[in-house]
Short mmCIF file of C-alpha atoms and ligand atoms in Angstrom, two decimals:
data_model
loop_
_atom_site.label_atom_id
_atom_site.label_comp_id
_atom_site.label_asym_id
_atom_site.label_seq_id
_atom_site.Cartn_x
_atom_site.Cartn_y
_atom_site.Cartn_z
CA MET A 23 85.18 65.68 -192.91
CA SER A 24 81.54 65.12 -193.95
CA GLU A 25 80.94 65.36 -197.70
CA SER A 26 77.50 66.83 -197.35
CA VAL A 27 75.03 68.09 -194.78
CA THR A 28 71.32 67.44 -194.84
CA LEU A 29 68.72 70.09 -194.21
CA LYS A 30 65.43 68.68 -193.02
CA GLY A 31 62.80 70.91 -194.63
CA PRO A 32 58.99 70.78 -194.57
CA ASP A 33 59.07 69.08 -197.98
CA GLY A 34 61.77 66.50 -197.14
CA ASP A 35 65.55 66.28 -196.92
CA HIS A 36 67.97 68.33 -198.99
CA ASP A 37 71.68 67.56 -199.24
CA PHE A 38 74.29 70.26 -199.59
CA LYS A 39 77.92 69.71 -200.45
CA VAL A 40 80.57 70.61 -197.87
CA LEU A 41 83.55 72.49 -199.30
CA GLU A 42 86.98 72.14 -197.78
CA GLY A 43 89.63 74.85 -197.83
CA THR A 44 93.35 74.23 -197.27
CA VAL A 45 92.93 75.21 -193.62
CA GLY A 46 90.10 76.68 -191.54
CA PRO A 47 86.41 75.92 -191.24
CA GLU A 48 84.64 73.96 -193.95
CA ALA A 49 81.77 75.70 -195.76
CA VAL A 50 78.34 74.40 -196.67
CA ASP A 51 77.69 75.15 -200.33
CA ILE A 52 74.18 76.55 -200.24
CA ARG A 53 74.09 78.01 -203.73
CA LYS A 54 71.22 75.69 -204.65
CA LEU A 55 69.28 76.29 -201.44
CA TYR A 56 66.77 78.76 -202.86
CA GLY A 57 66.25 76.77 -206.05
CA ASP A 58 65.77 73.52 -204.12
CA THR A 59 63.78 74.73 -201.12
CA GLY A 60 62.50 78.25 -201.87
CA MET A 61 64.22 79.46 -198.68
CA PHE A 62 67.01 81.95 -198.06
CA THR A 63 69.61 81.90 -195.31
CA TYR A 64 69.50 84.80 -192.83
CA ASP A 65 72.90 86.10 -191.69
CA PRO A 66 73.06 89.86 -191.02
CA GLY A 67 76.66 90.99 -190.71
CA PHE A 68 77.79 87.78 -192.49
CA THR A 69 78.89 86.19 -189.22
CA SER A 70 78.63 82.66 -190.67
CA THR A 71 78.95 83.34 -194.38
CA ALA A 72 81.94 82.78 -196.66
CA SER A 73 81.22 85.28 -199.42
CA CYS A 74 83.96 84.02 -201.74
CA GLN A 75 86.92 81.69 -202.16
CA SER A 76 90.24 83.38 -201.57
CA ALA A 77 93.90 82.33 -201.48
CA ILE A 78 95.28 85.62 -200.15
CA THR A 79 94.88 85.94 -196.37
CA TYR A 80 94.03 83.44 -193.65
CA ILE A 81 92.92 84.33 -190.13
CA ASP A 82 92.35 81.97 -187.23
CA GLY A 83 90.61 84.24 -184.77
CA GLU A 84 90.65 81.71 -181.93
CA LYS A 85 94.40 81.21 -182.10
CA GLY A 86 95.31 84.78 -183.05
CA VAL A 87 96.87 83.74 -186.38
CA LEU A 88 97.16 86.00 -189.43
CA LEU A 89 98.87 84.67 -192.58
CA HIS A 90 99.39 86.39 -195.91
CA ARG A 91 99.78 83.76 -198.65
CA GLY A 92 100.83 81.44 -195.81
CA TYR A 93 103.43 83.73 -194.19
CA PRO A 94 102.82 84.79 -190.55
CA ILE A 95 102.26 88.52 -190.10
CA ASP A 96 104.90 88.86 -187.38
CA GLN A 97 107.59 87.45 -189.72
CA LEU A 98 106.54 89.80 -192.50
CA ALA A 99 106.38 92.78 -190.13
CA GLU A 100 109.84 91.99 -188.81
CA LYS A 101 111.68 90.95 -191.96
CA SER A 102 110.07 92.15 -195.17
CA THR A 103 109.59 95.45 -196.95
CA PHE A 104 106.21 96.86 -197.90
CA MET A 105 107.08 96.33 -201.57
CA GLU A 106 107.74 92.64 -200.91
CA VAL A 107 104.43 92.26 -199.07
CA SER A 108 102.63 94.12 -201.86
CA TYR A 109 104.13 91.79 -204.47
CA LEU A 110 103.27 88.79 -202.31
CA LEU A 111 99.63 89.83 -201.92
CA LEU A 112 99.23 90.62 -205.60
CA HIS A 113 101.13 87.69 -207.11
CA GLY A 114 100.94 84.93 -204.50
CA GLU A 115 104.69 84.39 -203.93
CA LEU A 116 107.51 86.39 -202.40
CA PRO A 117 109.49 87.99 -205.24
CA THR A 118 113.00 86.99 -206.31
CA GLN A 119 115.51 89.87 -206.19
CA SER A 120 114.99 90.68 -209.89
CA GLU A 121 111.19 90.50 -209.54
CA LEU A 122 111.36 92.78 -206.52
CA ASP A 123 113.60 95.27 -208.33
CA ALA A 124 111.28 95.33 -211.34
CA PHE A 125 108.17 95.72 -209.13
CA THR A 126 109.73 98.49 -207.03
CA TYR A 127 110.81 100.30 -210.21
CA THR A 128 107.32 100.00 -211.72
CA ILE A 129 105.66 101.36 -208.58
CA SER A 130 108.12 104.25 -208.45
CA ARG A 131 107.25 105.18 -212.06
CA HIS A 132 103.61 105.73 -211.07
CA THR A 133 104.01 107.87 -207.95
CA MET A 134 103.20 111.20 -209.57
CA LEU A 135 99.66 112.48 -210.05
CA HIS A 136 98.31 114.02 -213.22
CA GLU A 137 98.88 117.78 -212.81
CA GLN A 138 95.20 118.47 -213.43
CA LEU A 139 94.38 116.54 -210.25
CA MET A 140 96.12 119.24 -208.18
CA ILE A 141 93.27 121.57 -209.15
CA PHE A 142 90.81 118.98 -207.91
CA PHE A 143 92.35 119.20 -204.42
CA ARG A 144 91.80 122.95 -204.37
CA GLY A 145 88.04 122.44 -204.67
CA PHE A 146 87.94 121.13 -201.10
CA ARG A 147 87.67 123.29 -197.99
CA ARG A 148 90.94 123.51 -196.07
CA ASP A 149 89.29 121.80 -193.10
CA ALA A 150 87.99 118.86 -195.16
CA HIS A 151 88.62 115.48 -193.55
CA PRO A 152 91.45 113.72 -195.46
CA MET A 153 89.16 110.71 -195.96
CA ALA A 154 86.67 112.96 -197.78
CA ILE A 155 89.51 114.11 -200.04
CA MET A 156 90.77 110.52 -200.51
CA CYS A 157 87.30 109.28 -201.52
CA GLY A 158 86.91 112.09 -204.02
CA VAL A 159 90.40 112.07 -205.51
CA VAL A 160 90.70 108.28 -205.79
CA GLY A 161 87.27 108.07 -207.45
CA ALA A 162 88.38 110.86 -209.78
CA LEU A 163 91.43 108.85 -210.94
CA SER A 164 89.03 106.95 -213.23
CA ALA A 165 88.55 110.20 -215.14
CA PHE A 166 92.32 110.51 -215.68
CA TYR A 167 93.55 107.01 -216.48
CA HIS A 168 91.23 105.70 -219.18
CA ASP A 169 93.89 103.27 -220.37
CA SER A 170 93.52 101.14 -217.23
CA THR A 171 89.78 100.86 -216.71
CA ASP A 172 89.02 97.89 -219.00
CA ILE A 173 88.62 95.26 -216.32
CA THR A 174 88.47 92.39 -218.82
CA ASP A 175 92.13 93.01 -219.73
CA PRO A 176 94.53 91.51 -217.12
CA ASP A 177 97.31 93.93 -218.16
CA GLN A 178 95.09 96.94 -217.61
CA ARG A 179 93.99 95.52 -214.27
CA MET A 180 97.62 95.23 -213.20
CA ILE A 181 98.48 98.75 -214.40
CA ALA A 182 95.50 100.13 -212.43
CA SER A 183 96.67 98.17 -209.37
CA HIS A 184 100.20 99.56 -209.68
CA ARG A 185 98.85 103.07 -210.12
CA LEU A 186 96.69 102.81 -207.02
CA ILE A 187 99.50 101.42 -204.84
CA ALA A 188 101.91 104.07 -206.14
CA LYS A 189 99.65 107.11 -206.04
CA MET A 190 98.00 106.54 -202.67
CA PRO A 191 100.94 107.95 -200.63
CA THR A 192 101.02 111.00 -202.92
CA ILE A 193 97.28 111.56 -202.52
CA ALA A 194 97.35 111.07 -198.73
CA ALA A 195 100.36 113.40 -198.33
CA MET A 196 98.69 116.04 -200.50
CA ALA A 197 95.49 115.82 -198.46
CA TYR A 198 97.62 116.62 -195.42
CA LYS A 199 99.60 119.41 -197.10
CA TYR A 200 96.38 120.99 -198.31
CA SER A 201 94.94 121.03 -194.79
CA VAL A 202 97.98 122.85 -193.37
CA GLY A 203 98.35 125.23 -196.30
CA GLN A 204 101.82 124.05 -197.32
CA PRO A 205 102.95 123.43 -200.91
CA PHE A 206 102.47 119.94 -202.31
CA MET A 207 105.71 117.94 -202.43
CA TYR A 208 106.43 115.89 -205.53
CA PRO A 209 107.56 112.30 -204.93
CA ASP A 210 111.23 111.42 -204.61
CA ASN A 211 111.64 107.99 -206.19
CA GLN A 212 115.12 107.50 -204.71
CA LEU A 213 113.51 106.96 -201.32
CA SER A 214 111.72 103.87 -200.03
CA TYR A 215 107.93 103.72 -200.29
CA THR A 216 107.58 104.84 -196.67
CA GLY A 217 110.54 107.27 -196.77
CA ASN A 218 109.02 108.98 -199.79
CA PHE A 219 105.66 109.24 -198.04
CA LEU A 220 107.25 110.77 -194.92
CA ARG A 221 109.07 113.32 -197.04
CA MET A 222 105.97 114.25 -199.04
CA THR A 223 104.09 114.69 -195.75
CA PHE A 224 106.59 116.40 -193.49
CA GLY A 225 109.14 117.85 -195.92
CA VAL A 226 108.99 121.35 -197.39
CA PRO A 227 110.53 122.49 -200.70
CA ALA A 228 112.72 125.07 -198.94
CA GLU A 229 114.73 122.52 -196.95
CA PRO A 230 116.26 119.08 -197.43
CA TYR A 231 114.37 116.34 -195.61
CA GLU A 232 116.21 113.57 -193.84
CA VAL A 233 114.23 110.38 -193.26
CA ASN A 234 114.62 109.08 -189.68
CA PRO A 235 115.24 105.32 -190.03
CA VAL A 236 113.35 104.47 -186.80
CA ILE A 237 110.27 106.34 -188.02
CA GLU A 238 110.66 104.86 -191.50
CA ASN A 239 110.79 101.41 -189.94
CA ALA A 240 107.72 102.12 -187.80
CA MET A 241 105.79 103.25 -190.88
CA ARG A 242 106.95 100.15 -192.77
CA ARG A 243 105.53 97.98 -190.00
CA ILE A 244 102.30 99.95 -189.79
CA PHE A 245 101.79 99.66 -193.55
CA ILE A 246 102.51 95.91 -193.51
CA LEU A 247 100.20 95.31 -190.54
CA HIS A 248 97.36 97.05 -192.36
CA ALA A 249 98.01 95.66 -195.85
CA ASP A 250 95.22 93.09 -195.94
CA HIS A 251 92.76 91.43 -193.61
CA GLU A 252 90.66 88.91 -195.47
CA GLN A 253 86.99 89.75 -196.16
CA ASN A 254 86.63 92.72 -193.77
CA ALA A 255 83.95 95.36 -194.37
CA SER A 256 85.92 97.60 -196.73
CA THR A 257 87.38 94.69 -198.72
CA SER A 258 83.93 93.18 -199.07
CA THR A 259 82.75 96.61 -200.22
CA VAL A 260 85.48 96.71 -202.88
CA ARG A 261 84.51 93.22 -204.02
CA LEU A 262 80.80 94.05 -204.10
CA ALA A 263 81.40 97.27 -206.04
CA GLY A 264 83.76 95.42 -208.40
CA SER A 265 81.30 92.57 -208.94
CA SER A 266 79.16 94.86 -211.09
CA GLY A 267 82.14 95.52 -213.38
CA ALA A 268 82.82 99.00 -211.95
CA ASN A 269 86.30 100.36 -212.69
CA PRO A 270 89.04 99.78 -210.09
CA PHE A 271 89.39 103.42 -209.06
CA ALA A 272 85.67 103.64 -208.29
CA CYS A 273 85.86 100.35 -206.35
CA ILE A 274 88.75 101.53 -204.19
CA ALA A 275 86.94 104.82 -203.54
CA ALA A 276 84.03 102.70 -202.25
CA GLY A 277 86.45 100.80 -200.00
CA ILE A 278 87.79 104.07 -198.61
CA ALA A 279 84.25 105.23 -197.82
CA CYS A 280 83.55 102.04 -195.88
CA LEU A 281 86.89 102.13 -194.07
CA TRP A 282 86.11 105.61 -192.75
CA GLY A 283 83.58 104.32 -190.20
CA PRO A 284 84.57 104.23 -186.50
CA ALA A 285 83.85 100.50 -186.21
CA HIS A 286 86.47 99.84 -188.93
CA GLY A 287 89.37 102.06 -190.02
CA GLY A 288 88.13 105.08 -188.09
CA ALA A 289 88.80 103.21 -184.84
CA ASN A 290 92.44 104.36 -184.60
CA GLU A 291 91.31 107.99 -184.60
CA ALA A 292 88.52 107.16 -182.14
CA ALA A 293 90.94 105.20 -179.90
CA LEU A 294 93.35 108.10 -179.54
CA ASN A 295 90.51 110.55 -178.94
CA MET A 296 89.21 108.20 -176.25
CA LEU A 297 92.64 107.91 -174.59
CA ARG A 298 92.94 111.69 -174.59
CA GLU A 299 89.47 112.02 -173.09
CA ILE A 300 90.36 109.53 -170.35
CA GLY A 301 93.40 111.72 -169.77
CA LYS A 302 95.09 109.93 -166.88
CA PRO A 303 95.17 106.41 -165.44
CA GLU A 304 93.03 107.45 -162.39
CA ASN A 305 90.05 108.04 -164.71
CA ILE A 306 90.16 104.57 -166.25
CA PRO A 307 87.70 102.78 -163.90
CA HIS A 308 84.97 105.28 -164.79
CA TYR A 309 85.40 104.54 -168.52
CA ILE A 310 85.54 100.79 -167.93
CA ASP A 311 82.21 101.08 -166.10
CA ARG A 312 80.78 103.05 -169.00
CA ALA A 313 81.97 100.42 -171.53
CA LYS A 314 80.20 97.74 -169.49
CA ASP A 315 76.97 99.70 -169.08
CA LYS A 316 74.36 98.40 -171.54
CA ASP A 317 72.53 101.74 -171.51
CA ASP A 318 75.66 103.72 -172.41
CA PRO A 319 76.70 103.62 -176.10
CA PHE A 320 80.36 104.12 -175.10
CA ARG A 321 82.74 101.33 -176.17
CA LEU A 322 86.44 100.95 -175.55
CA MET A 323 87.76 101.91 -178.96
CA GLY A 324 90.65 99.76 -180.12
CA PHE A 325 89.18 96.82 -178.21
CA GLY A 326 87.35 93.81 -179.64
CA HIS A 327 87.26 92.26 -183.06
CA ARG A 328 84.74 90.34 -185.10
CA VAL A 329 87.23 87.58 -185.85
CA TYR A 330 89.99 87.66 -183.20
CA LYS A 331 88.70 86.11 -179.98
CA ASN A 332 92.07 85.42 -178.39
CA TYR A 333 94.31 88.31 -179.35
CA ASP A 334 95.02 90.40 -182.44
CA PRO A 335 98.57 89.43 -183.52
CA ARG A 336 98.99 92.88 -185.05
CA ALA A 337 98.41 94.59 -181.68
CA LYS A 338 101.57 93.14 -180.16
CA VAL A 339 103.81 94.42 -182.97
CA MET A 340 102.06 97.78 -182.68
CA GLN A 341 102.73 97.99 -178.96
CA GLU A 342 106.44 97.24 -179.44
CA THR A 343 106.61 99.81 -182.23
CA ALA A 344 104.94 102.42 -180.01
CA GLU A 345 107.57 101.89 -177.32
CA GLU A 346 110.39 102.15 -179.91
CA VAL A 347 109.09 105.32 -181.55
CA LEU A 348 108.45 107.15 -178.28
CA LYS A 349 111.93 106.24 -177.08
CA GLU A 350 113.53 107.42 -180.34
CA LEU A 351 111.64 110.70 -180.26
CA ASN A 352 112.27 111.06 -176.53
CA ILE A 353 108.60 111.59 -175.89
CA SER A 354 106.95 110.79 -172.60
CA ASP A 355 103.31 110.72 -173.61
CA PRO A 356 100.69 110.34 -170.85
CA VAL A 357 98.45 108.85 -173.52
CA LEU A 358 100.79 105.83 -173.76
CA ASP A 359 100.70 105.43 -169.97
CA THR A 360 96.91 105.55 -170.09
CA ALA A 361 96.87 102.99 -172.94
CA ARG A 362 99.17 100.56 -171.09
CA GLU A 363 97.16 100.86 -167.88
CA LEU A 364 93.80 100.58 -169.64
CA GLU A 365 94.96 97.43 -171.41
CA GLN A 366 96.05 95.86 -168.12
CA ILE A 367 92.82 96.74 -166.29
CA ALA A 368 90.55 95.62 -169.13
CA LEU A 369 92.40 92.32 -169.63
CA LYS A 370 91.73 91.41 -165.99
CA ASP A 371 88.10 92.50 -166.01
CA GLU A 372 85.45 89.74 -166.08
CA TYR A 373 83.33 91.56 -168.71
CA PHE A 374 86.18 91.76 -171.21
CA ILE A 375 87.40 88.22 -170.46
CA GLU A 376 83.95 86.74 -170.90
CA LYS A 377 83.29 88.59 -174.16
CA LYS A 378 86.82 87.85 -175.40
CA LEU A 379 87.65 91.50 -175.97
CA TYR A 380 91.35 92.22 -176.52
CA PRO A 381 93.25 95.21 -177.87
CA ASN A 382 93.18 95.29 -181.66
CA VAL A 383 95.57 96.79 -184.21
CA ASP A 384 94.12 100.25 -183.65
CA PHE A 385 94.71 100.46 -179.92
CA TYR A 386 98.37 101.49 -180.17
CA SER A 387 98.63 102.72 -183.76
CA GLY A 388 97.16 106.12 -182.85
CA VAL A 389 99.80 106.62 -180.15
CA ILE A 390 102.57 105.98 -182.71
CA LEU A 391 101.10 108.14 -185.44
CA ASN A 392 100.49 110.95 -182.98
CA ALA A 393 104.11 110.80 -181.79
CA ILE A 394 105.36 110.91 -185.40
CA GLY A 395 103.35 114.09 -185.90
CA PHE A 396 100.30 113.02 -187.89
CA PRO A 397 97.10 114.84 -186.95
CA THR A 398 94.36 112.47 -185.79
CA GLU A 399 92.30 113.00 -188.95
CA MET A 400 95.16 111.49 -191.00
CA PHE A 401 95.14 108.15 -189.17
CA THR A 402 92.39 106.52 -191.21
CA ALA A 403 93.88 107.95 -194.40
CA LEU A 404 97.10 106.05 -193.59
CA PHE A 405 95.11 102.89 -193.04
CA ALA A 406 93.49 103.41 -196.47
CA LEU A 407 96.90 103.96 -198.04
CA ALA A 408 98.22 100.67 -196.65
CA ARG A 409 95.04 98.65 -197.27
CA THR A 410 94.97 99.64 -200.94
CA VAL A 411 97.28 96.78 -201.87
CA GLY A 412 94.97 94.30 -200.12
CA TRP A 413 91.96 95.80 -201.86
CA VAL A 414 93.52 95.57 -205.32
CA ALA A 415 94.81 92.03 -204.68
CA GLN A 416 91.32 90.92 -203.60
CA TRP A 417 89.69 92.76 -206.50
CA ASN A 418 92.06 91.13 -209.02
CA GLU A 419 91.41 87.72 -207.50
CA MET A 420 87.67 88.24 -207.75
CA ILE A 421 87.72 89.43 -211.37
CA SER A 422 89.91 86.46 -212.39
CA ASP A 423 87.60 83.96 -210.66
CA PRO A 424 85.46 82.15 -213.27
CA GLU A 425 82.73 81.68 -210.63
CA GLN A 426 82.50 85.43 -210.06
CA LYS A 427 78.95 86.82 -210.25
CA ILE A 428 77.49 90.19 -209.40
CA GLY A 429 77.02 90.33 -205.60
CA ARG A 430 73.30 90.42 -205.00
CA PRO A 431 72.19 89.41 -201.50
CA ARG A 432 68.51 88.76 -200.79
CA GLN A 433 66.53 89.72 -197.69
CA LEU A 434 63.95 88.63 -195.16
CA TYR A 435 61.17 91.05 -195.97
CA VAL A 436 59.31 92.35 -192.89
CA GLY A 437 57.48 95.36 -194.40
CA ALA A 438 53.83 95.88 -195.39
CA THR A 439 52.21 93.31 -197.63
CA GLN A 440 50.56 94.48 -200.85
CA ARG A 441 47.91 97.19 -200.39
CA ASP A 442 46.13 99.70 -202.63
CA TYR A 443 47.15 103.30 -203.15
CA ALA A 444 44.78 105.83 -201.52
CA PRO A 445 44.59 109.49 -202.69
CA VAL A 446 45.97 111.95 -200.12
CA GLY A 447 42.54 113.16 -198.93
CA GLN A 448 41.46 109.62 -198.10
CA ARG A 449 44.41 108.69 -195.86
CA GLY A 450 44.62 108.55 -192.23
N1 CMC B 11 83.87 97.86 -175.64
C1 CMC B 11 82.89 97.38 -174.87
N2 CMC B 11 82.10 96.34 -175.21
C2 CMC B 11 82.32 95.78 -176.41
C3 CMC B 11 83.33 96.23 -177.28
C4 CMC B 11 84.12 97.31 -176.86
N3 CMC B 11 85.10 97.77 -177.65
N4 CMC B 11 83.33 95.47 -178.40
C5 CMC B 11 82.35 94.58 -178.25
N5 CMC B 11 81.74 94.76 -177.05
C6 CMC B 11 80.64 93.95 -176.50
C7 CMC B 11 79.33 94.32 -177.17
O1 CMC B 11 78.63 95.31 -176.45
C8 CMC B 11 78.60 92.99 -177.19
O2 CMC B 11 78.04 92.80 -175.92
P1 CMC B 11 76.64 91.99 -175.77
O3 CMC B 11 76.92 90.62 -176.29
O4 CMC B 11 76.37 92.03 -174.29
O5 CMC B 11 75.65 92.74 -176.59
C9 CMC B 11 79.71 91.96 -177.37
O6 CMC B 11 80.89 92.59 -176.86
C10 CMC B 11 79.92 91.55 -178.82
O7 CMC B 11 80.10 92.73 -179.59
P2 CMC B 11 79.56 92.91 -181.07
O8 CMC B 11 79.44 94.35 -181.40
O9 CMC B 11 78.34 92.06 -181.26
O10 CMC B 11 80.77 92.24 -181.87
P3 CMC B 11 81.11 92.45 -183.39
O11 CMC B 11 81.92 91.30 -183.79
O12 CMC B 11 79.88 92.77 -184.17
O13 CMC B 11 81.97 93.82 -183.37
C11 CMC B 11 83.76 95.36 -183.33
C12 CMC B 11 83.36 93.88 -183.49
C13 CMC B 11 85.23 95.51 -183.72
C14 CMC B 11 82.91 96.25 -184.29
C15 CMC B 11 83.53 95.78 -181.86
O14 CMC B 11 84.34 94.99 -180.99
C16 CMC B 11 83.82 97.26 -181.62
O15 CMC B 11 82.93 98.10 -181.86
N6 CMC B 11 85.07 97.62 -181.17
C17 CMC B 11 85.45 99.00 -181.02
C18 CMC B 11 85.81 99.57 -182.38
C19 CMC B 11 87.17 99.09 -182.86
O16 CMC B 11 88.15 99.08 -182.14
N7 CMC B 11 87.20 98.71 -184.16
C20 CMC B 11 88.46 98.30 -184.83
C21 CMC B 11 88.43 96.86 -185.29
S1 CMC B 11 90.08 96.32 -185.80
C22 CMC B 11 90.44 97.25 -187.19
C23 CMC B 11 89.50 97.09 -188.31
O17 CMC B 11 89.13 95.97 -188.64
O18 CMC B 11 89.16 98.09 -188.93
#
């Protein structure tokens, strides 16, 4: 490892310290760059920028590795519960049995929403996108829980985090119920986190609801696979919003807004829509040609990733889960056949090989969620639900970091230089 790197500038050499993490690329500490040289760095999309230090999630995109607090994602997806992973992300270690019991109990005590919030839902049109409702309702939580918005108090930060993790399934399920005109279901705290969510979504007050263990297990995996993903766009949004001292509910609402985009969380919805549009395996070559055509904006949704350039380790677990769920529900979905075939064709195609484009987590998740019965618009809402724990863990880490400053990037200005105002009649 080199201890510093030297930048040869017009006014001489400048040394910058090299920082070493526990694993992964080293980082050049350029905090003094502007002060020392009067220059900025230019990195749109942050492709070479470490925006913070973090001890939560590690990704090696070349090797297809994803670790939460050091634990591989496939082990967590196979063996742990969502409550364990939530505790792990928030507190840094897997819980002991008593810690897990206490955490699970605490989360279950926060699953209900303030009754007044129900009225808030009714202000939306019935055809509102659930992400629009999630943004609004989660932001509105700050108006209801004043006792957990003092971000300088670690206890209040933790209560807000628990509230967000606990209430997200209730909010997402209510967004769904509102869209189909069915009564809201109150939480049942005897059920698991995922079982409770399934019941609030698909149950009705008139009948008992039995949780199918295969579906419950699939949802557990989906939630774990989406729980955190390092400094992705929505997490960076949460951190940036939080860096100004904004309250946690407002920060998570900002994260939800960012996640909504089709290049991020909206990709699972877009991937399923694309598979439906392709319709049958015979049509695949036409869409592959379109994806390769520079003049056509079409992209294979659910393919490619900013960080993974080998494979997305979450995609494999998703594919296995898709097979399991469709078998359990006895569904033969042509969309799954199209997905399998598309994956095979794309993986052998020179364009995709050369650009290192592989299926990502969203390629198969839509197939599973569709089979379970979620409408496409709910897919991103489920992603938001699961990612909330990652967002609050990252937000807590940032607020506790003594080096934390308000996020304030600079720019390379390319606009007009100074000029004088001309009255309207003298322009042109
Ligand atoms: N289909 C066809 N071509 C693609 C695709 C795709 N899905 N993804 C990237 N490319 C091409 C792109 O056109 C570019 O080609 P060129 O170098 O000739 O201009 C090259 O590959 C690099 O792409 P990029 O857009 O510069 O890469 P990026 O790292 O900025 O974007 C991405 C990553 C995920 C936004 C992009 O791969 C994409 O749009 N994928 C489809 C959307 C998707 O599935 N998103 C979910 C990501 S995983 C879940 C999440 O994080 O939310």
